[in-house]
Amino acid sequence: MSKSFDVVVIGGGPGGYIAAIRAAQLGFNVACVDEWKNDKGGPAPGGTCTNVGCIPSKALLQSSEHFEHANKHFAEHGITASDVKIDVAKMVGRKDAVVKQNNDGILYLFKKNKVSFFHGRGAFVKAADGGYEIKVTGAADETLVGKHIVLATGSNARALPGVAFDEETVLSNDGALRIGATPKKLALIGSGVIGLEMGSVWRRLGADVTILEGLPTFLGAVDEQIAKEAKKAFDKQGLKIELGVKVGEVKTSKKGVSIAYTNAKGEAQTLDADKLIVSIGRVPNTIGLNAEAVGLALDERGAIVVDGDCKTNLPNVWAVGDVVRGPMLAHKAEEEGVAVAERIAGQHGHVNFNTIPWVIYTSPEIAWVGRTEQQLKADGVAYKAGTFPFLANGRARALGDTTGMVKFLADAKTDEILGVHIVGPMASELISEAVVAMEFRASAEDIARICHAHPSLSEATKEAALAVDKRTLNF
Ligand SMILES: Cc1cc2nc3c(=O)[nH]c(=O)nc-3n(C[C@H](O)[C@H](O)[C@H](O)COP(=O)(O)OP(=O)(O)OC[C@H]3O[C@@H](n4cnc5c(N)ncnc54)[C@H](O)[C@@H]3O)c2cc1C
């Protein structure tokens, strides 16, 4: 017999589980269906983000940063740490424990908010009376009927044409987070967020890391000045990044992997490595959803077509997160999940795409919100720019981490903040001030007039805002 719900959410990643919880808080009878399995075959809600994305990558970045600090930076503080070793199995075990805490946390929240969780794959059967019939295939097969359906089925790693992931030698993000011992030589294809974060982890642990990037520009979406500063820092760390390459044949053998490519000068090259991480983007995932059964519209990339309110072409069917247009970021998925739940309740949920922050959790961290200087130029917007280096910030000096800067871009006439770009320590945390400011359509002067704690990295933010009008407090 089928079970009826006001809302059935398919996918328990940050888009789906947040939509389910918010809908339940708004008084709906909600089911969430997610098929992710842990090592024991049990449920592991949280999607890519929790299981093989945001959370585990940040756990490994933290562990590897501690290792690098102990090896290279403790001595500056007068601390002797000799014979520092890394137990990779233990590090990966800690990461797995962090992931499990998050999986369990979501199951607890489902219980607390009375969301019915179904472990298995959800697929459309047909439009049913007053909703849609969804078949769940999993531990126990079920048939659900939902008045509203929220699709949050996420994305999968994009493979190189003709080179399948074996997760032993050719790794997606999944295998990259489960490497059991530091490889001597590690190759990556793609110097985007995931490539830089994974490359940083294994470089810090002693691997000789080379990243091959097809585009001629490093981090093309990032403000040019900030990207340049970041590249300088990565070069200094020994993270080798080759731009403008064309990857040819990739051969795997028992010894590892051999990648043929032409470099930016057009010269034929070969890169041999123990392992290869392919991080060339992600593809929206609608595998197994049986979208055809109900005529759900997909675009040419395979993403579910939605309007600005996350409505699909079908009445009462919504879609959020990586499976729809827009940046593939967990917090974007979450915001859409909340907005959809509120719209189902007749409220006016809203996502402001202009104030979605971006973060790359390397060292230095890179974070930004709003438009870059090159975008403002291309859009013909008259702007003012102000920068402030962490080298001149007292807290950064005390931390011993003075790489980078804060950059403000403000409208030339109104002084409204149009973009804030940070490369440096704790950029991931500092960017929130800029997000709040932009949500309230603040001016650079607003930030310059707000009292910031001393000594703090946020004083560099204030100084960059002051620098927009060529002022400084740092004498
Ligand atoms: C290595 C890595 C690091 C990242 N780091 C960050 C970061 O630091 N910050 C950030 O914002 N973003 C980060 N991301 C991106 C982030 O993980 C995604 O944007 C986010 O997970 C998208 O959420 P989602 O809910 O749309 O989809 P997902 O998290 O992919 O969740 C989709 C869920 O749906 C399930 N599912 C799919 N189809 C079905 C079906 N038919 N039936 C049942 N269940 C189904 C899947 O098993 C999965 O559990 C990272 C990604 C990677 C790969």
Short mmCIF file of C-alpha atoms and ligand atoms in Angstrom, two decimals:
data_model
loop_
_atom_site.label_atom_id
_atom_site.label_comp_id
_atom_site.label_asym_id
_atom_site.label_seq_id
_atom_site.Cartn_x
_atom_site.Cartn_y
_atom_site.Cartn_z
CA MET A 1 0.00 0.00 0.00
CA SER A 2 1.27 3.48 -0.79
CA LYS A 3 2.12 6.07 1.84
CA SER A 4 0.92 9.62 1.25
CA PHE A 5 2.85 12.80 2.04
CA ASP A 6 2.40 16.51 1.43
CA VAL A 7 6.03 16.71 0.28
CA VAL A 8 8.37 13.97 -0.96
CA VAL A 9 12.00 15.06 -1.31
CA ILE A 10 14.27 12.89 -3.48
CA GLY A 11 17.91 13.33 -2.47
CA GLY A 12 19.24 13.89 1.05
CA GLY A 13 22.17 16.21 0.31
CA PRO A 14 22.26 19.83 1.53
CA GLY A 15 19.53 20.82 -0.94
CA GLY A 16 17.22 17.92 -0.09
CA TYR A 17 17.61 17.43 3.64
CA ILE A 18 17.31 21.14 4.34
CA ALA A 19 14.18 21.37 2.13
CA ALA A 20 12.68 18.39 3.99
CA ILE A 21 13.38 19.79 7.44
CA ARG A 22 12.14 23.29 6.58
CA ALA A 23 8.95 21.87 5.01
CA ALA A 24 8.33 19.78 8.15
CA GLN A 25 8.88 22.86 10.32
CA LEU A 26 6.25 24.63 8.23
CA GLY A 27 3.73 21.95 9.21
CA PHE A 28 3.87 19.56 6.24
CA ASN A 29 3.92 15.78 6.38
CA VAL A 30 7.31 15.12 4.70
CA ALA A 31 9.31 12.16 3.36
CA CYS A 32 12.94 12.28 2.26
CA VAL A 33 14.37 9.51 0.07
CA ASP A 34 18.14 9.11 -0.20
CA GLU A 35 20.15 6.21 -1.56
CA TRP A 36 23.67 6.97 -0.27
CA LYS A 37 25.15 3.96 1.59
CA ASN A 38 27.90 3.92 4.19
CA ASP A 39 30.57 1.18 4.23
CA LYS A 40 28.16 -1.15 6.05
CA GLY A 41 25.35 -0.58 3.57
CA GLY A 42 23.41 1.62 6.01
CA PRO A 43 22.01 5.09 5.30
CA ALA A 44 24.44 8.00 5.00
CA PRO A 45 22.35 11.12 4.32
CA GLY A 46 24.13 14.37 3.52
CA GLY A 47 24.90 13.69 -0.13
CA THR A 48 28.13 14.59 -1.88
CA CYS A 49 28.73 17.43 0.58
CA THR A 50 28.80 15.24 3.68
CA ASN A 51 30.16 12.00 2.25
CA VAL A 52 32.65 12.88 -0.49
CA GLY A 53 32.74 16.67 -0.71
CA CYS A 54 32.77 19.71 1.57
CA ILE A 55 33.07 17.98 4.94
CA PRO A 56 35.67 15.23 4.28
CA SER A 57 37.81 17.55 2.13
CA LYS A 58 37.90 20.13 4.92
CA ALA A 59 38.80 17.41 7.46
CA LEU A 60 41.79 16.33 5.33
CA LEU A 61 42.78 19.94 4.65
CA GLN A 62 42.85 20.56 8.42
CA SER A 63 44.93 17.44 9.18
CA SER A 64 47.42 18.14 6.40
CA GLU A 65 47.70 21.79 7.47
CA HIS A 66 48.58 20.71 11.03
CA PHE A 67 51.25 18.42 9.57
CA GLU A 68 52.71 21.20 7.45
CA HIS A 69 52.68 23.61 10.42
CA ALA A 70 54.44 21.11 12.67
CA ASN A 71 57.06 20.46 10.00
CA LYS A 72 57.65 23.93 8.65
CA HIS A 73 56.27 26.65 10.90
CA PHE A 74 56.48 25.56 14.56
CA ALA A 75 60.21 26.36 14.59
CA GLU A 76 59.42 30.08 13.99
CA HIS A 77 57.53 30.02 17.31
CA GLY A 78 60.45 28.40 19.11
CA ILE A 79 58.77 25.01 19.17
CA THR A 80 60.89 22.00 18.32
CA ALA A 81 58.96 19.18 16.74
CA SER A 82 61.30 16.53 15.50
CA ASP A 83 60.49 13.32 13.67
CA VAL A 84 57.00 14.51 12.76
CA LYS A 85 55.16 11.69 10.98
CA ILE A 86 51.81 11.33 9.34
CA ASP A 87 49.69 8.24 9.80
CA VAL A 88 47.53 8.53 6.68
CA ALA A 89 45.23 5.67 7.72
CA LYS A 90 44.51 7.44 11.01
CA MET A 91 43.98 10.76 9.26
CA VAL A 92 41.49 9.13 6.85
CA GLY A 93 39.85 7.35 9.82
CA ARG A 94 39.35 10.69 11.57
CA LYS A 95 37.83 12.10 8.38
CA ASP A 96 35.44 9.11 8.23
CA ALA A 97 34.43 9.73 11.86
CA VAL A 98 33.70 13.39 11.08
CA VAL A 99 31.56 12.30 8.11
CA LYS A 100 29.66 9.81 10.30
CA GLN A 101 28.94 12.49 12.92
CA ASN A 102 27.36 14.56 10.16
CA ASN A 103 25.35 11.59 8.75
CA ASP A 104 24.06 10.82 12.26
CA GLY A 105 23.29 14.49 12.87
CA ILE A 106 21.02 14.58 9.81
CA LEU A 107 19.20 11.38 10.85
CA TYR A 108 18.69 12.95 14.30
CA LEU A 109 17.30 16.13 12.73
CA PHE A 110 14.91 14.08 10.57
CA LYS A 111 13.63 12.37 13.72
CA LYS A 112 13.39 15.60 15.68
CA ASN A 113 11.46 17.33 12.89
CA LYS A 114 9.32 14.25 12.10
CA VAL A 115 10.61 13.79 8.56
CA SER A 116 10.04 10.18 7.40
CA PHE A 117 13.31 8.91 5.94
CA PHE A 118 13.42 6.21 3.26
CA HIS A 119 16.77 4.64 2.40
CA GLY A 120 16.78 3.77 -1.29
CA ARG A 121 16.46 5.10 -4.80
CA GLY A 122 13.40 7.17 -5.58
CA ALA A 123 11.95 7.10 -9.10
CA PHE A 124 8.85 8.57 -10.70
CA VAL A 125 6.17 6.04 -11.57
CA LYS A 126 3.39 8.33 -12.78
CA ALA A 127 1.33 11.37 -11.98
CA ALA A 128 -1.15 10.18 -9.39
CA ASP A 129 -4.37 11.62 -8.05
CA GLY A 130 -3.41 14.97 -6.57
CA GLY A 131 0.34 14.36 -6.91
CA TYR A 132 2.97 11.90 -8.08
CA GLU A 133 3.69 8.28 -7.33
CA ILE A 134 7.31 7.57 -6.35
CA LYS A 135 8.75 4.07 -6.11
CA VAL A 136 11.50 3.60 -3.55
CA THR A 137 13.86 0.70 -4.23
CA GLY A 138 16.10 -0.06 -1.30
CA ALA A 139 16.29 -1.89 1.99
CA ALA A 140 12.49 -2.11 1.91
CA ASP A 141 10.63 -1.27 -1.28
CA GLU A 142 7.91 1.33 -0.81
CA THR A 143 5.48 3.32 -2.86
CA LEU A 144 5.02 6.94 -1.84
CA VAL A 145 2.60 9.52 -3.12
CA GLY A 146 3.56 13.17 -2.75
CA LYS A 147 1.43 16.24 -3.48
CA HIS A 148 4.68 18.14 -3.98
CA ILE A 149 7.94 16.58 -5.13
CA VAL A 150 11.31 18.27 -4.49
CA LEU A 151 14.15 16.88 -6.60
CA ALA A 152 17.61 17.31 -5.08
CA THR A 153 19.57 14.53 -6.76
CA GLY A 154 22.86 16.42 -6.95
CA SER A 155 25.76 15.82 -9.31
CA ASN A 156 28.50 13.34 -10.16
CA ALA A 157 32.17 13.86 -11.04
CA ARG A 158 32.82 14.39 -14.76
CA ALA A 159 35.19 11.76 -16.20
CA LEU A 160 37.71 12.39 -18.98
CA PRO A 161 36.29 11.02 -22.24
CA GLY A 162 37.37 7.38 -22.54
CA VAL A 163 39.03 7.29 -19.09
CA ALA A 164 36.72 5.74 -16.52
CA PHE A 165 37.29 6.26 -12.79
CA ASP A 166 38.66 3.05 -11.25
CA GLU A 167 39.11 4.84 -7.87
CA GLU A 168 42.49 3.09 -7.50
CA THR A 169 44.69 4.89 -10.04
CA VAL A 170 42.25 7.25 -11.77
CA LEU A 171 40.32 8.95 -9.00
CA SER A 172 37.25 11.12 -8.73
CA ASN A 173 36.70 13.19 -5.58
CA ASP A 174 35.50 9.96 -3.95
CA GLY A 175 38.79 8.06 -4.41
CA ALA A 176 40.82 11.23 -3.82
CA LEU A 177 39.43 11.37 -0.28
CA ARG A 178 40.29 7.72 0.40
CA ILE A 179 43.94 7.48 -0.71
CA GLY A 180 45.54 5.15 1.84
CA ALA A 181 49.17 6.32 1.68
CA THR A 182 50.84 9.47 0.39
CA PRO A 183 51.63 8.91 -3.30
CA LYS A 184 55.16 9.85 -4.38
CA LYS A 185 53.87 11.52 -7.53
CA LEU A 186 50.33 12.76 -7.87
CA ALA A 187 48.84 14.20 -11.05
CA LEU A 188 45.62 16.19 -11.21
CA ILE A 189 43.69 17.35 -14.23
CA GLY A 190 41.76 20.55 -13.51
CA SER A 191 42.90 23.41 -11.29
CA GLY A 192 39.47 24.43 -10.04
CA VAL A 193 38.35 24.41 -6.41
CA ILE A 194 38.47 20.62 -5.98
CA GLY A 195 41.80 20.23 -7.81
CA LEU A 196 43.48 22.93 -5.72
CA GLU A 197 42.09 21.62 -2.42
CA MET A 198 42.99 17.97 -3.10
CA GLY A 199 46.37 18.93 -4.59
CA SER A 200 47.12 20.96 -1.44
CA VAL A 201 46.27 18.08 0.90
CA TRP A 202 48.66 15.64 -0.75
CA ARG A 203 51.42 18.20 -1.41
CA ARG A 204 51.44 19.07 2.31
CA LEU A 205 51.78 15.37 3.11
CA GLY A 206 54.85 15.08 0.86
CA ALA A 207 53.57 14.15 -2.61
CA ASP A 208 55.14 15.72 -5.69
CA VAL A 209 51.98 17.27 -7.14
CA THR A 210 51.40 18.51 -10.70
CA ILE A 211 48.10 19.99 -11.81
CA LEU A 212 47.37 20.18 -15.54
CA GLU A 213 44.85 22.83 -16.54
CA GLY A 214 43.35 23.26 -19.99
CA LEU A 215 42.51 26.94 -19.63
CA PRO A 216 45.26 29.50 -20.24
CA THR A 217 44.23 31.56 -17.18
CA PHE A 218 44.55 30.47 -13.57
CA LEU A 219 41.20 30.58 -11.72
CA GLY A 220 39.45 32.53 -14.47
CA ALA A 221 36.32 33.13 -12.34
CA VAL A 222 38.36 34.78 -9.57
CA ASP A 223 39.36 38.46 -9.54
CA GLU A 224 42.60 38.59 -11.59
CA GLN A 225 44.62 40.41 -8.92
CA ILE A 226 43.55 37.88 -6.28
CA ALA A 227 44.17 34.88 -8.56
CA LYS A 228 47.68 36.22 -9.33
CA GLU A 229 48.46 36.57 -5.63
CA ALA A 230 47.18 33.03 -4.95
CA LYS A 231 49.23 31.59 -7.81
CA LYS A 232 52.38 33.21 -6.41
CA ALA A 233 51.71 31.54 -3.05
CA PHE A 234 51.03 28.10 -4.61
CA ASP A 235 54.22 28.37 -6.73
CA LYS A 236 56.20 29.13 -3.57
CA GLN A 237 54.72 26.08 -1.86
CA GLY A 238 55.86 23.85 -4.74
CA LEU A 239 52.38 23.08 -6.09
CA LYS A 240 53.14 22.77 -9.80
CA ILE A 241 50.35 24.13 -12.00
CA GLU A 242 50.69 23.98 -15.79
CA LEU A 243 48.18 26.15 -17.65
CA GLY A 244 46.96 25.95 -21.25
CA VAL A 245 47.67 22.23 -21.68
CA LYS A 246 45.84 19.82 -23.95
CA VAL A 247 45.50 16.38 -22.41
CA GLY A 248 45.91 13.45 -24.79
CA GLU A 249 46.09 9.75 -24.04
CA VAL A 250 45.92 8.57 -20.42
CA LYS A 251 47.39 5.10 -19.89
CA THR A 252 47.18 3.17 -16.64
CA SER A 253 49.39 0.25 -15.65
CA LYS A 254 50.32 -1.60 -12.46
CA LYS A 255 52.94 1.09 -11.85
CA GLY A 256 50.54 4.01 -12.07
CA VAL A 257 49.43 6.37 -14.77
CA SER A 258 51.01 8.10 -17.74
CA ILE A 259 49.42 11.22 -19.18
CA ALA A 260 50.37 12.49 -22.62
CA TYR A 261 49.73 16.19 -23.15
CA THR A 262 50.87 19.22 -25.09
CA ASN A 263 51.97 22.19 -23.04
CA ALA A 264 51.08 25.83 -23.65
CA LYS A 265 53.99 26.11 -26.14
CA GLY A 266 52.57 23.18 -28.12
CA GLU A 267 55.36 20.80 -27.05
CA ALA A 268 54.53 17.12 -26.52
CA GLN A 269 54.98 16.09 -22.87
CA THR A 270 54.38 13.07 -20.67
CA LEU A 271 53.53 13.15 -16.98
CA ASP A 272 54.01 9.91 -15.05
CA ALA A 273 52.42 9.59 -11.63
CA ASP A 274 51.30 7.02 -9.09
CA LYS A 275 47.77 8.34 -9.12
CA LEU A 276 45.63 10.75 -11.13
CA ILE A 277 42.79 12.84 -9.72
CA VAL A 278 40.41 14.08 -12.41
CA SER A 279 38.68 17.26 -11.25
CA ILE A 280 37.25 18.76 -14.43
CA GLY A 281 33.80 19.63 -13.16
CA ARG A 282 30.60 17.85 -12.25
CA VAL A 283 27.52 16.74 -14.15
CA PRO A 284 23.93 17.05 -12.89
CA ASN A 285 22.57 13.68 -11.76
CA THR A 286 19.14 12.43 -12.81
CA ILE A 287 20.18 8.78 -13.22
CA GLY A 288 17.45 6.45 -12.04
CA LEU A 289 14.86 9.18 -11.49
CA ASN A 290 12.76 7.92 -14.43
CA ALA A 291 12.18 11.53 -15.49
CA GLU A 292 10.71 10.33 -18.82
CA ALA A 293 7.75 8.67 -17.06
CA VAL A 294 6.31 12.07 -16.15
CA GLY A 295 7.86 14.23 -18.90
CA LEU A 296 10.24 16.17 -16.64
CA ALA A 297 12.23 18.62 -18.81
CA LEU A 298 16.05 18.42 -18.77
CA ASP A 299 18.41 20.78 -20.58
CA GLU A 300 21.29 19.83 -22.92
CA ARG A 301 23.64 19.37 -19.91
CA GLY A 302 21.20 16.96 -18.28
CA ALA A 303 20.21 19.51 -15.61
CA ILE A 304 16.57 19.76 -14.58
CA VAL A 305 15.08 22.90 -16.14
CA VAL A 306 13.75 25.29 -13.49
CA ASP A 307 12.62 28.91 -13.38
CA GLY A 308 13.87 31.51 -10.91
CA ASP A 309 11.65 29.96 -8.21
CA CYS A 310 13.01 26.40 -8.71
CA LYS A 311 9.74 25.29 -10.39
CA THR A 312 10.14 22.60 -13.06
CA ASN A 313 7.91 22.22 -16.12
CA LEU A 314 5.58 19.97 -14.04
CA PRO A 315 3.02 21.34 -11.59
CA ASN A 316 4.13 20.96 -7.95
CA VAL A 317 7.50 19.47 -8.92
CA TRP A 318 10.47 21.53 -7.78
CA ALA A 319 14.23 21.05 -8.13
CA VAL A 320 17.17 22.50 -6.19
CA GLY A 321 20.95 22.33 -5.82
CA ASP A 322 23.56 20.85 -8.16
CA VAL A 323 20.93 19.22 -10.38
CA VAL A 324 19.71 22.66 -11.58
CA ARG A 325 21.40 25.76 -13.04
CA GLY A 326 23.67 27.98 -10.99
CA PRO A 327 26.81 27.44 -8.94
CA MET A 328 27.41 23.93 -7.59
CA LEU A 329 27.79 24.95 -3.95
CA ALA A 330 26.29 23.39 -0.84
CA HIS A 331 25.05 26.68 0.61
CA LYS A 332 23.36 27.59 -2.70
CA ALA A 333 21.59 24.19 -2.58
CA GLU A 334 20.55 24.84 1.05
CA GLU A 335 19.18 28.30 0.28
CA GLU A 336 17.15 26.90 -2.60
CA GLY A 337 15.88 24.09 -0.36
CA VAL A 338 14.60 26.57 2.24
CA ALA A 339 13.10 28.86 -0.43
CA VAL A 340 11.20 25.96 -2.08
CA ALA A 341 9.77 24.75 1.25
CA GLU A 342 8.60 28.29 1.97
CA ARG A 343 7.07 28.68 -1.50
CA ILE A 344 5.17 25.41 -1.06
CA ALA A 345 3.79 26.97 2.13
CA GLY A 346 2.67 30.01 0.13
CA GLN A 347 5.47 32.19 1.47
CA HIS A 348 7.95 34.20 -0.58
CA GLY A 349 11.23 32.31 -0.20
CA HIS A 350 14.03 34.00 -2.11
CA VAL A 351 17.65 33.30 -3.06
CA ASN A 352 19.88 36.27 -3.84
CA PHE A 353 22.34 34.93 -6.41
CA ASN A 354 24.35 38.17 -6.23
CA THR A 355 25.45 37.50 -2.67
CA ILE A 356 26.42 33.84 -2.76
CA PRO A 357 29.94 33.59 -1.38
CA TRP A 358 32.61 31.38 -2.97
CA VAL A 359 35.47 29.86 -1.00
CA ILE A 360 38.55 27.81 -1.88
CA TYR A 361 39.92 26.31 1.34
CA THR A 362 43.56 26.21 0.32
CA SER A 363 46.30 28.04 2.16
CA PRO A 364 46.01 30.93 1.55
CA GLU A 365 42.24 30.68 1.44
CA ILE A 366 40.48 32.43 -1.42
CA ALA A 367 36.99 33.86 -0.91
CA TRP A 368 34.81 36.28 -2.78
CA VAL A 369 31.33 37.63 -3.22
CA GLY A 370 29.89 39.81 -5.96
CA ARG A 371 31.55 40.89 -9.16
CA THR A 372 35.25 40.80 -10.04
CA GLU A 373 37.16 43.78 -11.43
CA GLN A 374 37.26 42.14 -14.88
CA GLN A 375 33.46 41.62 -14.79
CA LEU A 376 32.85 45.26 -13.84
CA LYS A 377 35.07 46.37 -16.72
CA ALA A 378 33.23 44.06 -19.12
CA ASP A 379 29.86 45.35 -17.84
CA GLY A 380 31.03 48.97 -18.30
CA VAL A 381 30.41 49.81 -14.63
CA ALA A 382 32.31 52.80 -13.19
CA TYR A 383 33.92 51.54 -9.98
CA LYS A 384 36.49 52.37 -7.30
CA ALA A 385 38.89 49.76 -5.91
CA GLY A 386 40.65 49.56 -2.55
CA THR A 387 43.10 46.91 -1.38
CA PHE A 388 44.87 46.19 1.87
CA PRO A 389 47.66 43.61 2.34
CA PHE A 390 47.69 41.24 5.33
CA LEU A 391 51.41 42.05 5.59
CA ALA A 392 50.34 45.33 7.22
CA ASN A 393 47.81 43.70 9.60
CA GLY A 394 48.90 43.16 13.21
CA ARG A 395 46.88 39.97 13.78
CA ALA A 396 48.22 38.41 10.57
CA ARG A 397 51.78 39.18 11.69
CA ALA A 398 51.09 37.64 15.11
CA LEU A 399 49.64 34.55 13.41
CA GLY A 400 52.69 34.37 11.16
CA ASP A 401 50.45 34.30 8.09
CA THR A 402 50.75 37.52 6.12
CA THR A 403 50.12 36.25 2.59
CA GLY A 404 47.46 38.00 0.55
CA MET A 405 45.08 40.92 0.69
CA VAL A 406 41.51 42.13 0.90
CA LYS A 407 40.10 43.94 -2.12
CA PHE A 408 36.94 46.06 -2.21
CA LEU A 409 35.13 47.14 -5.36
CA ALA A 410 32.51 49.85 -4.97
CA ASP A 411 30.32 51.85 -7.31
CA ALA A 412 32.14 55.04 -8.35
CA LYS A 413 29.09 57.23 -7.75
CA THR A 414 27.07 55.61 -4.97
CA ASP A 415 29.89 53.81 -3.13
CA GLU A 416 27.69 50.65 -2.97
CA ILE A 417 29.84 47.54 -2.52
CA LEU A 418 29.87 45.55 -5.77
CA GLY A 419 32.40 42.89 -4.88
CA VAL A 420 34.79 41.83 -2.13
CA HIS A 421 37.71 39.52 -2.83
CA ILE A 422 40.05 38.04 -0.26
CA VAL A 423 43.14 35.86 -0.51
CA GLY A 424 44.74 35.14 2.84
CA PRO A 425 44.23 33.66 6.30
CA MET A 426 40.63 32.81 7.30
CA ALA A 427 39.24 34.34 4.12
CA SER A 428 36.37 31.81 4.43
CA GLU A 429 35.24 33.46 7.68
CA LEU A 430 36.06 37.06 6.75
CA ILE A 431 33.90 36.96 3.62
CA SER A 432 30.69 36.73 5.71
CA GLU A 433 30.99 40.39 6.68
CA ALA A 434 31.01 41.32 3.01
CA VAL A 435 28.01 39.06 2.32
CA VAL A 436 26.00 40.74 5.09
CA ALA A 437 27.08 44.17 3.88
CA MET A 438 26.05 43.41 0.30
CA GLU A 439 22.69 41.91 1.41
CA PHE A 440 21.98 45.25 3.10
CA ARG A 441 23.34 47.11 0.05
CA ALA A 442 25.94 48.79 2.23
CA SER A 443 28.51 51.24 0.95
CA ALA A 444 32.26 50.81 1.38
CA GLU A 445 32.08 53.74 3.81
CA ASP A 446 29.58 51.79 5.98
CA ILE A 447 32.22 49.10 6.52
CA ALA A 448 34.92 51.72 7.03
CA ARG A 449 32.82 53.35 9.81
CA ILE A 450 32.02 50.09 11.67
CA CYS A 451 34.17 49.31 14.72
CA HIS A 452 36.26 46.18 14.09
CA ALA A 453 38.02 44.37 16.95
CA HIS A 454 41.73 44.95 17.34
CA PRO A 455 43.85 43.08 16.58
CA SER A 456 41.84 41.10 14.05
CA LEU A 457 42.12 40.02 10.44
CA SER A 458 38.83 41.85 9.88
CA GLU A 459 40.70 45.12 10.32
CA ALA A 460 42.18 44.38 6.89
CA THR A 461 38.60 44.33 5.57
CA LYS A 462 37.94 47.73 7.14
CA GLU A 463 41.22 49.07 5.75
CA ALA A 464 40.40 47.82 2.24
CA ALA A 465 37.01 49.58 2.52
CA LEU A 466 38.81 52.77 3.58
CA ALA A 467 41.27 52.37 0.73
CA VAL A 468 38.37 52.67 -1.73
CA ASP A 469 38.45 56.38 -0.87
CA LYS A 470 42.24 56.40 -0.63
CA ARG A 471 42.19 56.58 3.17
CA THR A 472 43.94 54.45 5.76
CA LEU A 473 44.11 54.10 9.55
CA ASN A 474 47.29 52.10 9.38
CA PHE A 475 49.95 54.75 9.69
C1 LIG B 1 35.50 17.35 -3.20
C2 LIG B 1 34.38 18.34 -3.11
C3 LIG B 1 34.48 19.40 -2.24
C4 LIG B 1 33.45 20.32 -2.13
N1 LIG B 1 33.59 21.35 -1.26
C5 LIG B 1 32.61 22.26 -1.16
C6 LIG B 1 32.72 23.32 -0.23
O1 LIG B 1 33.70 23.43 0.50
N2 LIG B 1 31.69 24.21 -0.15
C7 LIG B 1 30.58 24.11 -0.97
O2 LIG B 1 29.68 24.94 -0.86
N3 LIG B 1 30.45 23.10 -1.86
C8 LIG B 1 31.43 22.18 -1.96
N4 LIG B 1 31.28 21.15 -2.84
C9 LIG B 1 30.04 21.07 -3.65
C10 LIG B 1 28.88 20.49 -2.82
O3 LIG B 1 29.24 19.23 -2.33
C11 LIG B 1 27.63 20.40 -3.67
O4 LIG B 1 27.35 21.65 -4.24
C12 LIG B 1 26.44 19.97 -2.82
O5 LIG B 1 26.67 18.71 -2.24
C13 LIG B 1 25.17 19.91 -3.67
O6 LIG B 1 24.11 19.53 -2.86
P1 LIG B 1 22.83 18.77 -3.47
O7 LIG B 1 21.91 18.57 -2.33
O8 LIG B 1 22.34 19.49 -4.66
O9 LIG B 1 23.38 17.38 -4.01
P2 LIG B 1 24.23 16.22 -3.36
O10 LIG B 1 24.98 16.67 -2.18
O11 LIG B 1 24.99 15.59 -4.47
O12 LIG B 1 23.16 15.19 -2.82
C14 LIG B 1 22.33 14.47 -3.67
C15 LIG B 1 21.85 13.23 -2.94
O13 LIG B 1 20.79 12.65 -3.68
C16 LIG B 1 20.95 11.23 -3.70
N5 LIG B 1 20.23 10.74 -4.88
C17 LIG B 1 20.47 11.01 -6.17
N6 LIG B 1 19.53 10.43 -6.95
C18 LIG B 1 18.69 9.79 -6.11
C19 LIG B 1 17.51 9.02 -6.29
N7 LIG B 1 16.99 8.84 -7.50
N8 LIG B 1 16.91 8.50 -5.20
C20 LIG B 1 17.43 8.70 -3.95
N9 LIG B 1 18.52 9.42 -3.72
C21 LIG B 1 19.14 9.96 -4.79
C22 LIG B 1 22.46 11.05 -3.76
O14 LIG B 1 22.83 9.76 -3.34
C23 LIG B 1 22.89 12.14 -2.76
O15 LIG B 1 22.87 11.65 -1.46
C24 LIG B 1 32.29 20.18 -2.94
C25 LIG B 1 32.17 19.10 -3.82
C26 LIG B 1 33.20 18.20 -3.90
C27 LIG B 1 33.03 17.04 -4.84
#
